[in-house]
Amino acid sequence: DGGITQSPKYLFRKEGQNVTLSCEQNLNHDAMYWYRQDPGQGLRLIYYSQIVNDFQKGDIAEGYSVSREKKESFPLTVTSAQKNPTAFYLCASSMDSFQLGGELFFGEGSRLTVL
Amino acid sequence: GQNIDQPTEMTATEGAIVQINCTYQTSGFNGLFWYQQHAGEAPTFLSYNVLDGLEEKGRFSSFLSRSKGYSYLLLKELQMKDSASYLCAVGNTDKLIFGTGTRLQVFP
């Protein structure tokens, strides 16, 4: 089945450690996105990539890094520089641009807790 | 700046109709999207409006007025499974900007 796979689903991290969240899609979508969701808040865009080997910062990129070496993969690293990393992280992809009504397809999310 | 406003919470009764409003002020506009998100799960796509007017899809309808920066999602014949958060999002060039979401609770 086509879809987006995020791993791990739950992750605990000690302060000062970097952690990488995996996102893989087999939908053949060009664009991929990382969002962060905090309790009672909407989704905030961290990074996005519209094509392999290219990505742009979203609204809250500080303390995060990404890579897009393959079309299928868009891993997110939460670095020790991120002041408040405990959150629910969602990866998404889309085939068409928003002008064409291209919807986002989301993975199941990764819940990161910093101890 | 970018601003998308929705009510934080709403309650309704099973079988009733509920309207969730969304107002937006964004630097660009490439369409308005509604997503449904059950607690602890990923959002799923509900509707898309790019022209003014009403789009109907089964029990759900979405309306857009671009001149007023306003949209609403109308849910008819409410069911218990409709208890979820409803996210309004605006397409802005090459990204989607989300509002904070409206948590809807449906009671029997």
XYZ file of C-alpha atoms in Angstrom:
223
model
C 0.000 0.000 0.000
C 1.185 3.530 -0.731
C 1.696 5.873 2.135
C 4.022 7.704 4.461
C 5.895 5.902 7.188
C 7.299 7.707 10.177
C 9.530 6.146 12.787
C 9.858 5.838 15.639
C 6.317 6.414 16.834
C 7.485 7.267 20.347
C 10.919 8.532 21.304
C 12.470 9.638 24.553
C 15.578 11.751 24.590
C 17.819 13.213 27.223
C 18.566 16.907 27.155
C 21.584 17.714 25.037
C 21.136 14.777 22.663
C 20.387 15.001 18.970
C 17.693 12.729 17.596
C 16.656 11.915 14.031
C 13.074 11.190 12.998
C 12.592 9.134 9.882
C 10.037 9.836 7.146
C 9.688 7.626 4.074
C 7.032 7.817 1.349
C 6.255 5.548 -1.581
C 3.665 7.822 -3.164
C 6.155 9.248 -5.669
C 5.436 12.728 -4.371
C 7.911 15.498 -5.055
C 7.112 17.717 -2.079
C 7.631 16.746 1.556
C 7.038 18.649 4.778
C 7.725 18.509 8.494
C 5.260 20.003 10.961
C 5.322 20.255 14.703
C 2.172 20.137 16.839
C 1.987 21.149 20.495
C -1.030 20.470 22.726
C -3.943 22.704 21.857
C -2.087 24.255 18.962
C -2.185 23.928 15.238
C 0.525 22.589 12.990
C 3.609 24.726 12.557
C 5.895 24.253 9.588
C 9.511 23.354 10.358
C 11.065 22.561 6.965
C 9.851 21.613 3.514
C 11.335 20.296 0.319
C 9.880 20.493 -3.157
C 12.599 18.545 -4.923
C 15.542 16.290 -4.149
C 18.626 18.060 -2.799
C 16.693 21.219 -2.041
C 14.773 22.343 1.050
C 13.537 25.535 2.664
C 13.047 26.713 6.205
C 9.532 26.975 7.525
C 8.315 29.179 10.334
C 10.148 27.430 13.192
C 13.334 25.955 11.691
C 15.704 26.963 14.502
C 17.169 23.920 16.241
C 16.209 21.534 13.451
C 17.951 20.217 10.353
C 16.849 18.126 7.370
C 18.203 16.438 4.287
C 16.613 15.344 1.021
C 19.059 13.004 -0.685
C 16.348 10.751 -2.077
C 12.849 11.508 -3.305
C 11.381 8.976 -0.898
C 13.103 10.158 2.262
C 13.058 13.360 4.313
C 14.589 12.809 7.764
C 14.371 15.467 10.467
C 17.074 15.934 13.096
C 16.101 17.623 16.317
C 19.314 19.094 17.659
C 20.298 20.035 21.181
C 19.860 23.656 20.120
C 16.085 23.207 20.013
C 14.949 24.713 23.325
C 11.644 22.940 23.716
C 11.635 19.822 21.543
C 8.909 17.841 23.292
C 6.095 17.694 20.716
C 4.221 15.630 18.155
C 6.029 15.671 14.802
C 4.182 15.088 11.559
C 5.677 14.405 8.165
C 3.599 14.996 5.042
C 3.897 14.866 1.289
C 1.968 16.195 -1.677
C 1.920 15.547 -5.394
C 0.374 18.709 -6.726
C 0.927 22.276 -5.748
C -1.639 23.957 -3.554
C -2.805 26.017 -6.508
C -4.123 22.800 -7.979
C -5.747 21.717 -4.743
C -3.017 19.268 -3.942
C -3.738 17.854 -0.531
C -1.215 16.852 2.086
C -0.899 13.191 3.010
C 0.361 12.727 6.536
C 2.317 10.026 8.287
C 1.128 8.754 11.663
C 3.462 11.036 13.548
C 6.352 10.716 15.984
C 5.921 11.757 19.581
C 9.174 13.046 21.055
C 9.601 13.522 24.796
C 12.675 15.108 26.289
C 13.452 13.949 29.792
C 1.757 38.624 8.609
C -0.138 35.378 8.622
C -3.186 34.929 10.796
C -5.773 32.159 10.751
C -8.460 32.196 13.442
C -10.851 29.469 14.510
C -12.878 28.924 17.681
C -10.990 26.758 20.132
C -13.811 24.425 21.119
C -17.377 23.644 20.122
C -19.950 21.168 21.337
C -22.967 19.736 19.557
C -25.513 16.960 19.837
C -25.653 13.793 17.759
C -27.855 14.312 14.699
C -27.511 18.091 14.763
C -25.753 20.501 12.391
C -22.639 22.447 13.358
C -20.763 25.234 11.556
C -17.075 25.820 12.248
C -15.839 29.228 11.142
C -12.392 30.228 9.977
C -11.121 33.717 9.187
C -7.753 34.353 7.631
C -5.343 37.129 6.766
C -2.396 35.874 4.769
C 0.098 37.426 2.378
C -0.891 34.982 -0.344
C -3.796 32.688 -1.105
C -3.804 29.494 -3.142
C -6.875 27.893 -1.672
C -8.391 26.943 1.660
C -8.285 23.446 3.071
C -10.081 21.700 5.904
C -8.603 18.710 7.700
C -9.990 16.429 10.390
C -7.724 15.168 13.156
C -8.744 12.610 15.760
C -6.855 12.732 19.047
C -3.362 11.299 18.734
C -3.708 10.704 15.007
C -2.581 12.403 11.813
C -4.847 14.896 10.033
C -6.889 13.693 7.071
C -8.070 15.841 4.183
C -11.724 16.907 4.120
C -12.175 19.662 1.567
C -10.623 22.292 -0.656
C -12.014 25.640 -1.826
C -10.280 28.027 -4.171
C -13.289 29.853 -5.631
C -16.072 31.565 -3.716
C -19.032 29.426 -2.887
C -20.090 26.173 -1.353
C -18.525 22.768 -1.958
C -20.591 19.820 -0.790
C -19.234 16.379 -0.053
C -21.682 14.064 1.655
C -22.409 15.227 5.190
C -19.662 17.829 5.010
C -19.767 21.144 3.140
C -17.244 23.948 2.982
C -17.816 27.569 2.058
C -15.370 30.266 0.999
C -15.571 34.036 0.633
C -12.226 35.351 -0.547
C -13.231 39.017 -0.292
C -14.091 38.526 3.383
C -11.216 36.174 4.201
C -13.762 33.746 5.565
C -14.589 30.091 5.353
C -16.758 27.655 7.223
C -17.090 23.913 7.481
C -20.628 22.627 7.879
C -21.187 19.193 9.359
C -24.681 17.711 9.067
C -26.283 14.737 10.795
C -23.538 14.680 13.378
C -22.260 11.331 14.531
C -20.207 10.470 17.594
C -17.232 9.674 15.355
C -17.213 13.309 14.220
C -15.719 14.241 17.604
C -12.310 15.489 16.514
C -10.308 18.619 15.829
C -10.985 20.453 12.591
C -8.068 22.353 11.098
C -8.438 25.232 8.682
C -5.397 25.773 6.447
C -4.496 28.295 3.768
C -2.298 27.488 0.802
C 0.345 30.184 0.539
C 2.659 29.866 -2.465
C 4.491 26.622 -1.755
C 3.331 25.804 1.757
C 0.225 25.221 3.813
C -0.376 27.386 6.876
C -2.636 25.941 9.564
C -4.896 27.558 12.099
C -4.914 26.329 15.689
C -7.860 24.026 15.069
C -11.343 23.684 16.547
C -12.002 20.804 18.903
C -15.533 19.508 18.361
C -17.219 17.301 20.928
C -20.392 15.495 19.908
C -22.676 14.342 22.715
C -25.424 11.725 22.495
